[in-house]
Tab-separated table of C-alpha atoms and ligand atoms in Angstrom:
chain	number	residue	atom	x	y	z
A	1424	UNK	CA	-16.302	4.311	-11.945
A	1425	UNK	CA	-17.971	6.100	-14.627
A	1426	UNK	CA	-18.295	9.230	-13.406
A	1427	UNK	CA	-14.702	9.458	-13.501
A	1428	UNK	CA	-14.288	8.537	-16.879
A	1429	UNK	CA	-11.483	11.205	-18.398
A	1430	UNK	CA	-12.820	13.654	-20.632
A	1431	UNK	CA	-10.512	14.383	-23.602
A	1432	UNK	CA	-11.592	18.378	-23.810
A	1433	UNK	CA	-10.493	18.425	-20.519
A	1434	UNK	CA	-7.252	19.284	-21.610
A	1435	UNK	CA	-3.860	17.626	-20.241
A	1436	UNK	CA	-3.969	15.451	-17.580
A	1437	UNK	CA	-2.398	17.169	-14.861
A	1438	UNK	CA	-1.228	14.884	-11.953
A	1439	UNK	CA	1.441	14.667	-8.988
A	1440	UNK	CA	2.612	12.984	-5.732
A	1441	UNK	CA	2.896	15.520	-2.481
A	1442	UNK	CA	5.156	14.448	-0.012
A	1443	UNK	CA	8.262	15.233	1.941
A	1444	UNK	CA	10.594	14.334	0.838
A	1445	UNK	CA	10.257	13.227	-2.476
A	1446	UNK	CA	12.711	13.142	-4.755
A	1447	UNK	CA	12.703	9.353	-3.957
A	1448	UNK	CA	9.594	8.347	-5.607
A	1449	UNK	CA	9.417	6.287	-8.389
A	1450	UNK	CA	5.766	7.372	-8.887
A	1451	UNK	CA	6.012	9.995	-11.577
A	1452	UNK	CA	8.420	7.085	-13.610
A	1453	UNK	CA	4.944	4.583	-12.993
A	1454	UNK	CA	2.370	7.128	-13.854
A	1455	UNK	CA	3.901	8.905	-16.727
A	1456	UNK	CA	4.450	5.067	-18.359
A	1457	UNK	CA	0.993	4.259	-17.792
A	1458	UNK	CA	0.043	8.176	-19.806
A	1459	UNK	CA	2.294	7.447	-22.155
A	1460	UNK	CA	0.848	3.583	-22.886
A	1461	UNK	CA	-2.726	4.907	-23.181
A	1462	UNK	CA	-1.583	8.129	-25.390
A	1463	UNK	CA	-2.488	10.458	-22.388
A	1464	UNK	CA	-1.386	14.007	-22.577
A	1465	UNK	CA	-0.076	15.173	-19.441
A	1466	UNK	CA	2.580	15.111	-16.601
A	1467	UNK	CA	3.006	13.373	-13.173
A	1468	UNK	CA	5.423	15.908	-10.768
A	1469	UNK	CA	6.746	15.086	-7.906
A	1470	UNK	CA	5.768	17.813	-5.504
A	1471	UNK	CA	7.570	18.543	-2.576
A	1472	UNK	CA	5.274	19.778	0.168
A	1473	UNK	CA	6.219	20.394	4.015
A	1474	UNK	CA	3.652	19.805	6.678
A	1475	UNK	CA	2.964	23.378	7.388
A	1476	UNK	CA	2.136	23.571	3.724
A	1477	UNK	CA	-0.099	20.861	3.162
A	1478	UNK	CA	-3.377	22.704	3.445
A	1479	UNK	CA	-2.536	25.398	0.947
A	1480	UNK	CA	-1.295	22.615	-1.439
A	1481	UNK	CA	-4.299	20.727	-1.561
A	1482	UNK	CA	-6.108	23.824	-1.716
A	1483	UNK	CA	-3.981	23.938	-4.947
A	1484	UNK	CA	-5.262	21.027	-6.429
A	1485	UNK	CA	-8.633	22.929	-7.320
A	1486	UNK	CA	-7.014	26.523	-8.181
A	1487	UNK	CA	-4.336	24.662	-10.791
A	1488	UNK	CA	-6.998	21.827	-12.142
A	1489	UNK	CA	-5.191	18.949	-10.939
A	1490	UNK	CA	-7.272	16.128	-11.485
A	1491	UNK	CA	-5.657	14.218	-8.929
A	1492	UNK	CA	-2.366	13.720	-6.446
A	1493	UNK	CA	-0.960	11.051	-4.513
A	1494	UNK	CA	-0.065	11.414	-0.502
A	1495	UNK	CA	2.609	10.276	0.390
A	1496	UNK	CA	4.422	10.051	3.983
A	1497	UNK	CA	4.462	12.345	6.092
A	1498	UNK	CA	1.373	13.164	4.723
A	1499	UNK	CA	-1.396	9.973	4.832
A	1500	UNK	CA	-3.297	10.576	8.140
A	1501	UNK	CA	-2.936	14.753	7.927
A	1502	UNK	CA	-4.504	15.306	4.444
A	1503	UNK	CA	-7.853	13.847	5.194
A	1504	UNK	CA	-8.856	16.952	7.083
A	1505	UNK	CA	-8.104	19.277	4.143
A	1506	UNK	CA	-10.417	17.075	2.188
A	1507	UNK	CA	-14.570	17.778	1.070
A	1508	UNK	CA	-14.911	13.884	1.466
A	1509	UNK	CA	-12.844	10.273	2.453
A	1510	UNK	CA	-13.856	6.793	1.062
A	1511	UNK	CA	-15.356	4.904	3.289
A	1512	UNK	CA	-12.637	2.033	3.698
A	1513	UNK	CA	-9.642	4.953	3.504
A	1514	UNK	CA	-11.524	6.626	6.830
A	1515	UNK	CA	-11.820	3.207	8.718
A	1516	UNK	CA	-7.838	2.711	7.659
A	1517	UNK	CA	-7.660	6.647	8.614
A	1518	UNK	CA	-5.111	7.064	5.296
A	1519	UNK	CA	-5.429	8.957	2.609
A	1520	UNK	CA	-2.740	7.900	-0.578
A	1521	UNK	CA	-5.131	8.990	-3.749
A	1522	UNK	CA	-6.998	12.524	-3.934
A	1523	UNK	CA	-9.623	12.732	-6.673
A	1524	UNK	CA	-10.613	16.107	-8.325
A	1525	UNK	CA	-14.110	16.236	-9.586
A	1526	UNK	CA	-14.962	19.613	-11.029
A	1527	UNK	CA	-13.541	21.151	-7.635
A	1528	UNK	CA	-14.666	18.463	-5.465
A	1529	UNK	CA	-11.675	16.396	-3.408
A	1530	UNK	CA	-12.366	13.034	-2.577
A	1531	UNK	CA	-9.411	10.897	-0.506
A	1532	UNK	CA	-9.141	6.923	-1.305
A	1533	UNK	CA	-6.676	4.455	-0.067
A	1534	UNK	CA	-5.586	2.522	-2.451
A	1535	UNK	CA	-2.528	1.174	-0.499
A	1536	UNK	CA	-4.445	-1.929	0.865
A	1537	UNK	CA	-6.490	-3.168	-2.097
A	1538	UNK	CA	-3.412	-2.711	-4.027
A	1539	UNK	CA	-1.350	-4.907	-2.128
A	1540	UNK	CA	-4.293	-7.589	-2.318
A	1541	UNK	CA	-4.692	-7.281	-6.046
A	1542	UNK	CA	-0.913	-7.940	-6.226
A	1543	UNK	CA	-0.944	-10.829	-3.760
A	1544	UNK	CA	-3.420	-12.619	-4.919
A	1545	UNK	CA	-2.104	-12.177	-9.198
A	1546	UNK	CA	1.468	-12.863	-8.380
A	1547	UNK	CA	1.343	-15.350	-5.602
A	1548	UNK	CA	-1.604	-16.637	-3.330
A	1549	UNK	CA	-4.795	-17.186	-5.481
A	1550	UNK	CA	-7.733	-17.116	-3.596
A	1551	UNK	CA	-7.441	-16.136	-0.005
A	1552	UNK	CA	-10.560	-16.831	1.462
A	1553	UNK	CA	-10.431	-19.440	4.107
A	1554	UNK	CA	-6.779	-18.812	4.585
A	1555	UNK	CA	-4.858	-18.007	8.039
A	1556	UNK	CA	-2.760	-14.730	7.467
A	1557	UNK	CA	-0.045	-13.942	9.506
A	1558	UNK	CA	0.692	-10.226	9.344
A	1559	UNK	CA	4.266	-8.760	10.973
A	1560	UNK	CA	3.741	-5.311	12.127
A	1561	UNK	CA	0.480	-3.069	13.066
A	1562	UNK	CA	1.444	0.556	11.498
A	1563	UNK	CA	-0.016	2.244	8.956
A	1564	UNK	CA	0.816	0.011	6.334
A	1565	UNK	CA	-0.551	-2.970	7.994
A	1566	UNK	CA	-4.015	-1.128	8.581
A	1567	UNK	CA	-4.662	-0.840	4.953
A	1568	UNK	CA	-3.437	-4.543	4.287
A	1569	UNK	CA	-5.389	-6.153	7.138
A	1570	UNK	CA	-8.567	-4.205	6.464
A	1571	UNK	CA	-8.347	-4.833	2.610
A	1572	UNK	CA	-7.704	-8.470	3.594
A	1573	UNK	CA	-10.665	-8.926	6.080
A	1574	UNK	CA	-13.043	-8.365	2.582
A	1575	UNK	CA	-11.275	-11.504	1.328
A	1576	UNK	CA	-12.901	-13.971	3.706
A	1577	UNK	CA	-10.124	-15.289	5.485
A	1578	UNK	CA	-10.231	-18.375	8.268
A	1579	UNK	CA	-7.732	-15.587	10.559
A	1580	UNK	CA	-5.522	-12.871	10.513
A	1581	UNK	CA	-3.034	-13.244	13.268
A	1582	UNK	CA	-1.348	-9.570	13.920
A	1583	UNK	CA	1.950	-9.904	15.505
A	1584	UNK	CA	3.557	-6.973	16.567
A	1585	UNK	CA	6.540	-6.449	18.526
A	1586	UNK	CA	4.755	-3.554	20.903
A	1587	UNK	CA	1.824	-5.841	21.863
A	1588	UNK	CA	-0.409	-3.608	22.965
A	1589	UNK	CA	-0.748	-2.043	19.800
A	1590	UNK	CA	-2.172	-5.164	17.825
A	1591	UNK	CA	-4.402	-6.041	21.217
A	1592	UNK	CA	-5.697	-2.529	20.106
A	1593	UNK	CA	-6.030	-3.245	15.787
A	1594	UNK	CA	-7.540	-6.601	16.987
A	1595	UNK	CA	-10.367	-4.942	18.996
A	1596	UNK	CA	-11.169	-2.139	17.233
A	1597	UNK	CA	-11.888	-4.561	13.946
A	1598	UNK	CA	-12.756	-7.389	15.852
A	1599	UNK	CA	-16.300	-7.383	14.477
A	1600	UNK	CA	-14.839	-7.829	10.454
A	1601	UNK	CA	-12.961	-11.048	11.078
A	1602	UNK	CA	-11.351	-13.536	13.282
A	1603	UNK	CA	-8.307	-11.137	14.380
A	1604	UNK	CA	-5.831	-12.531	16.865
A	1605	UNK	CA	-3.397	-10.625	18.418
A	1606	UNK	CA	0.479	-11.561	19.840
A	1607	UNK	CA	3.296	-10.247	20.433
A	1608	UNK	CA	6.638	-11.048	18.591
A	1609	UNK	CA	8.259	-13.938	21.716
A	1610	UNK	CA	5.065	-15.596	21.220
A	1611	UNK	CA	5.103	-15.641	17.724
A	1612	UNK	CA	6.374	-19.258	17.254
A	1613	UNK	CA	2.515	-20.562	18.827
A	1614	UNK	CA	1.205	-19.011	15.854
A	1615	UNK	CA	3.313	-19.666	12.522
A	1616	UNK	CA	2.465	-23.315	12.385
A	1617	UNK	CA	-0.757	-22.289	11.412
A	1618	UNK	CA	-0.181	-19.843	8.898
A	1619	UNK	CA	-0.626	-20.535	4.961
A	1620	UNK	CA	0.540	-16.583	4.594
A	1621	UNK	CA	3.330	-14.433	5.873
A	1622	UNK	CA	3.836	-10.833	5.085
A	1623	UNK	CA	6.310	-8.556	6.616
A	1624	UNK	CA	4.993	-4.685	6.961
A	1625	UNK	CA	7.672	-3.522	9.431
A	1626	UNK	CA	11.303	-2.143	8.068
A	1627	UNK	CA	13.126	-5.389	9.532
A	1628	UNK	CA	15.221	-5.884	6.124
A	1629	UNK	CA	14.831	-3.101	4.460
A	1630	UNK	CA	18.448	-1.516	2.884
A	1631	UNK	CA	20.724	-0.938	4.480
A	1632	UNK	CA	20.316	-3.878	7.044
A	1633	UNK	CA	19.868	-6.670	4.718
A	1634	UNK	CA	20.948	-8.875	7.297
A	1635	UNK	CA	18.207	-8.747	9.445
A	1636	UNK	CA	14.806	-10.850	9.258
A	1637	UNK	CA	11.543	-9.953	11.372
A	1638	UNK	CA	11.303	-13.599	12.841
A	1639	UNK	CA	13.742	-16.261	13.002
A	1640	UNK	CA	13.148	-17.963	9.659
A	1641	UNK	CA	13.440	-21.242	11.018
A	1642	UNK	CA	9.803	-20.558	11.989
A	1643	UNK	CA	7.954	-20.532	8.623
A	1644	UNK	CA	6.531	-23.471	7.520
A	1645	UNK	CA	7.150	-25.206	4.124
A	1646	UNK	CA	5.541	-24.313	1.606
A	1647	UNK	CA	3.986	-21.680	2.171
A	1648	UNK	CA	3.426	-18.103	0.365
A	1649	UNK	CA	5.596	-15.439	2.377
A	1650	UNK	CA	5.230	-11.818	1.245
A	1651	UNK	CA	7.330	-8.744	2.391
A	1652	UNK	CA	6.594	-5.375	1.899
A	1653	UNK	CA	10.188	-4.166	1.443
A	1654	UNK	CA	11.275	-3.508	-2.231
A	1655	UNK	CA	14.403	-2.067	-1.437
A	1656	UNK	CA	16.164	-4.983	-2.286
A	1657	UNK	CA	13.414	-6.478	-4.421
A	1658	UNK	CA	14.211	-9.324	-2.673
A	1659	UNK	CA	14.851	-9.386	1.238
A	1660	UNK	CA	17.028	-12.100	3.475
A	1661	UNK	CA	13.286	-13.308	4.841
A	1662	UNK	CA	12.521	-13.907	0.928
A	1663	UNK	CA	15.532	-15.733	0.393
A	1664	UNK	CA	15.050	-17.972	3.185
A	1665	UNK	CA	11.833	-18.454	2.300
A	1666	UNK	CA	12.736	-19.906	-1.386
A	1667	UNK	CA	14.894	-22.060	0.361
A	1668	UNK	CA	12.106	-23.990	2.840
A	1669	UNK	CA	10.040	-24.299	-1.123
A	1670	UNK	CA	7.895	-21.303	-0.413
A	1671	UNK	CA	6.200	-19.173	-3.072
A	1672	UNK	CA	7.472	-15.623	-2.447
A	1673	UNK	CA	5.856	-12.208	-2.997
A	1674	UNK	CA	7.943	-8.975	-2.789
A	1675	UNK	CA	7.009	-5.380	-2.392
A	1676	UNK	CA	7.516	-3.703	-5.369
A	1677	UNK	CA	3.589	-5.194	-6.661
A	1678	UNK	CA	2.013	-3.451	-4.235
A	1679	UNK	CA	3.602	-0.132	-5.224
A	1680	UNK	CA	2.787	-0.633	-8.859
A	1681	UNK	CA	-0.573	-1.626	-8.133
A	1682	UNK	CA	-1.548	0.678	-5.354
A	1683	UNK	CA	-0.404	3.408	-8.634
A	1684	UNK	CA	-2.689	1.106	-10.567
A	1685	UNK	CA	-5.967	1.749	-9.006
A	1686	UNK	CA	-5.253	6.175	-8.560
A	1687	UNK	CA	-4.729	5.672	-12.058
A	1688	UNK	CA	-7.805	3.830	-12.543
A	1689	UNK	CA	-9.792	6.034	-10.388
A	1690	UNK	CA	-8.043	9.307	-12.234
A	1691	UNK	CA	-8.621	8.439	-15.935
A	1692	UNK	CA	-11.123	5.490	-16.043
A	1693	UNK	CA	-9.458	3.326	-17.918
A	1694	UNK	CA	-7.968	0.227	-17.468
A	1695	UNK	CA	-4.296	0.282	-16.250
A	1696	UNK	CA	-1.383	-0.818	-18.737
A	1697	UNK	CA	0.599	-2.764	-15.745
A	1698	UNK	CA	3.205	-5.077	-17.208
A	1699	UNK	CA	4.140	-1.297	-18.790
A	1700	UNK	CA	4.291	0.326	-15.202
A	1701	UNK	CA	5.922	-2.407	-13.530
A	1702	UNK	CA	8.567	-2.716	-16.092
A	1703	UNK	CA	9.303	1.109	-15.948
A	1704	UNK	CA	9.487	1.278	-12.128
A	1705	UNK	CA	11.888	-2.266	-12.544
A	1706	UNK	CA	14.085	-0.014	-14.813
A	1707	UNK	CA	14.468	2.478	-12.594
A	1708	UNK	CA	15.923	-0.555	-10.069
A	1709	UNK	CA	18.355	-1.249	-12.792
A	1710	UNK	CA	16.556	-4.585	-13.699
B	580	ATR	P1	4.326	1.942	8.313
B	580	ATR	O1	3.454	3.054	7.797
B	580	ATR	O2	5.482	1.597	7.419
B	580	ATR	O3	3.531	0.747	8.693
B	580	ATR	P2	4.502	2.678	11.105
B	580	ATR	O4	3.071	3.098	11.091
B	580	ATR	O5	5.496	3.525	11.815
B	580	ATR	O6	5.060	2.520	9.625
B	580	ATR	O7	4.548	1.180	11.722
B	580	ATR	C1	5.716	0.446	11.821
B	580	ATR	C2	5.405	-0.990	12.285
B	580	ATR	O8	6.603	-1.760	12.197
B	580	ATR	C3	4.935	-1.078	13.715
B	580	ATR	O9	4.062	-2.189	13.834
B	580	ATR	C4	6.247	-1.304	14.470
B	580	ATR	O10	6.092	-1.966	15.710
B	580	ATR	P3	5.799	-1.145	17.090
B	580	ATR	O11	4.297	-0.936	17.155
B	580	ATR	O12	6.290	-2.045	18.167
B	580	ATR	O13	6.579	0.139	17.001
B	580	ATR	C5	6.963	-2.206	13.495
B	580	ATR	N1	8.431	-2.128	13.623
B	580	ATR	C6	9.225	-1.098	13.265
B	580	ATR	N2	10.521	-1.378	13.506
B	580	ATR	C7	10.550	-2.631	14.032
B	580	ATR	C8	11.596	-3.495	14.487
B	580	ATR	N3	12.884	-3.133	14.446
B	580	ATR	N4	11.247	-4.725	14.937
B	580	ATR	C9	9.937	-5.106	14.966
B	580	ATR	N5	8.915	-4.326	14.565
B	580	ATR	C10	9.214	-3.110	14.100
């Protein structure tokens, strides 16, 4: 990207995260690592912005010289209105996480998806073309990660969702980017056999009911990579299972650090520091 190569005279590097709420997010700890790595002047805030606010606030990103913000929930499908463009791939995912400011010019990106790819295949699964993918859940989440997943050549992405009709509906509308099958969750044991790939994208798991799985974990196959979204715990009752049938196991917080990864990347132009993010967002999870 170089247009958006950073300018130095630009002065600092003014950057931020709008949702509500958000004292929770560990993105100003990732980004401010990553300025501080590369010698960056600047700050990441966290900016807490209510619905009926959004407009004004990304109106805001021009008037204060922002160069960029991330969305964050509530906020993903709503911003892309306020917006003078939206990515191609970010409108067919219709989510906005990453706004770019070029010399008063908004762009929205989605860097949720290929971030979560970039992760998956570094930390766990290689090459994933030819693969069958077996995704848990149809939301928002699992938009970005099945459409960033249908440029990776798979065999087939199996969408299992517990409200059927919802990945009958995913299946169809993408139908012509890839083999996309859809079930619902009491037929999902016709499907697992198949799958060289699990991942998770619903909440089943997430803190504070680690006792819960999203399928009965007698149903994944040896051996194979199994992924969760979840990163609160880092690792989830369907990871620990999963170690124990020999599987290679992918958690959630890679996705976060490299979804931050590519808005930096977009933002400043250069290259990402990454072990440096990851191990100050890991810090912050007392690790
Ligand atoms: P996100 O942005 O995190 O993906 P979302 O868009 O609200 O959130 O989507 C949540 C997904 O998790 C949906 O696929 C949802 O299934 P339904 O379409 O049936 O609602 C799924 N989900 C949420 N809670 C679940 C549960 N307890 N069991 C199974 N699936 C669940």
């Amino acid at each position: 990207m170089e247009s958006n190569i950073l300018k130095h005279d630009d002065g600092p590097l003014l950057l931020g995260v709008m949702g509500d709420p958000i004292k929770q997010s560990k993105s100003p700890v990732l980004h401010e690592a990553a300025m501080r790595e590369l010698g960056l002047a600047g700050s990441y805030v966290p900016l807490h912005i209510r619905p009926e606010q959004l407009e004004a606030a990304v109106k805001g990103i021009k008037a204060l010289g922002f160069r960029g913000v991330n969305i964050t929930v509530p906020h993903k499908v709503n911003v892309m209105e306020f917006l003078d463009a939206v990515d191609e791939d970010a409108r067919a995912i219709g989510a906005v996480n990453t706004i770019v400011n070029d010399n008063g010019f908004l762009k929205g990106f989605n860097t949720d998806g290929i971030g979560y790819i970039r992760s998956l295949k570094e930390e766990a699964a290689g090459d994933l073309s030819g693969s069958t993918v077996l995704v848990l859940g149809c939301g928002g989440a699992a938009r970005g990660i099945i459409w960033a997943l249908l440029k990776e050549n798979p065999d087939e992405v199996i969408v299992a969702n517990r409200t059927k009709e919802n990945a009958e509906r995913l299946a169809r509308e993408w139908q012509s980017f890839g083999r996309l099958t859809a079930c619902g969750f009491e037929e999902i044991k016709d499907y697992t056999a198949r799958a060289d790939i699990i991942i998770n994208t619903t909440s089943v798991g997430m803190y504070p009911n680690l006792n819960e799985t999203p399928i009965d974990v007698g149903l994944i196959p040896e051996g194979i990579v199994v992924s969760d979204l979840i990163y609160n715990p880092l690792k989830t009752l369907l990871l620990q299972e999963a170690v124990s049938k020999g599987c290679r196991i992918h958690g959630g917080l890679g996705m976060f650090v490299y979804q931050g990864a590519f808005a930096f990347e977009y933002w400043t132009g250069r290259p990402a520091p990454i072990p440096v993010m990851r191990k100050a967002v890991l810090a912050e999870f007392g690790v």
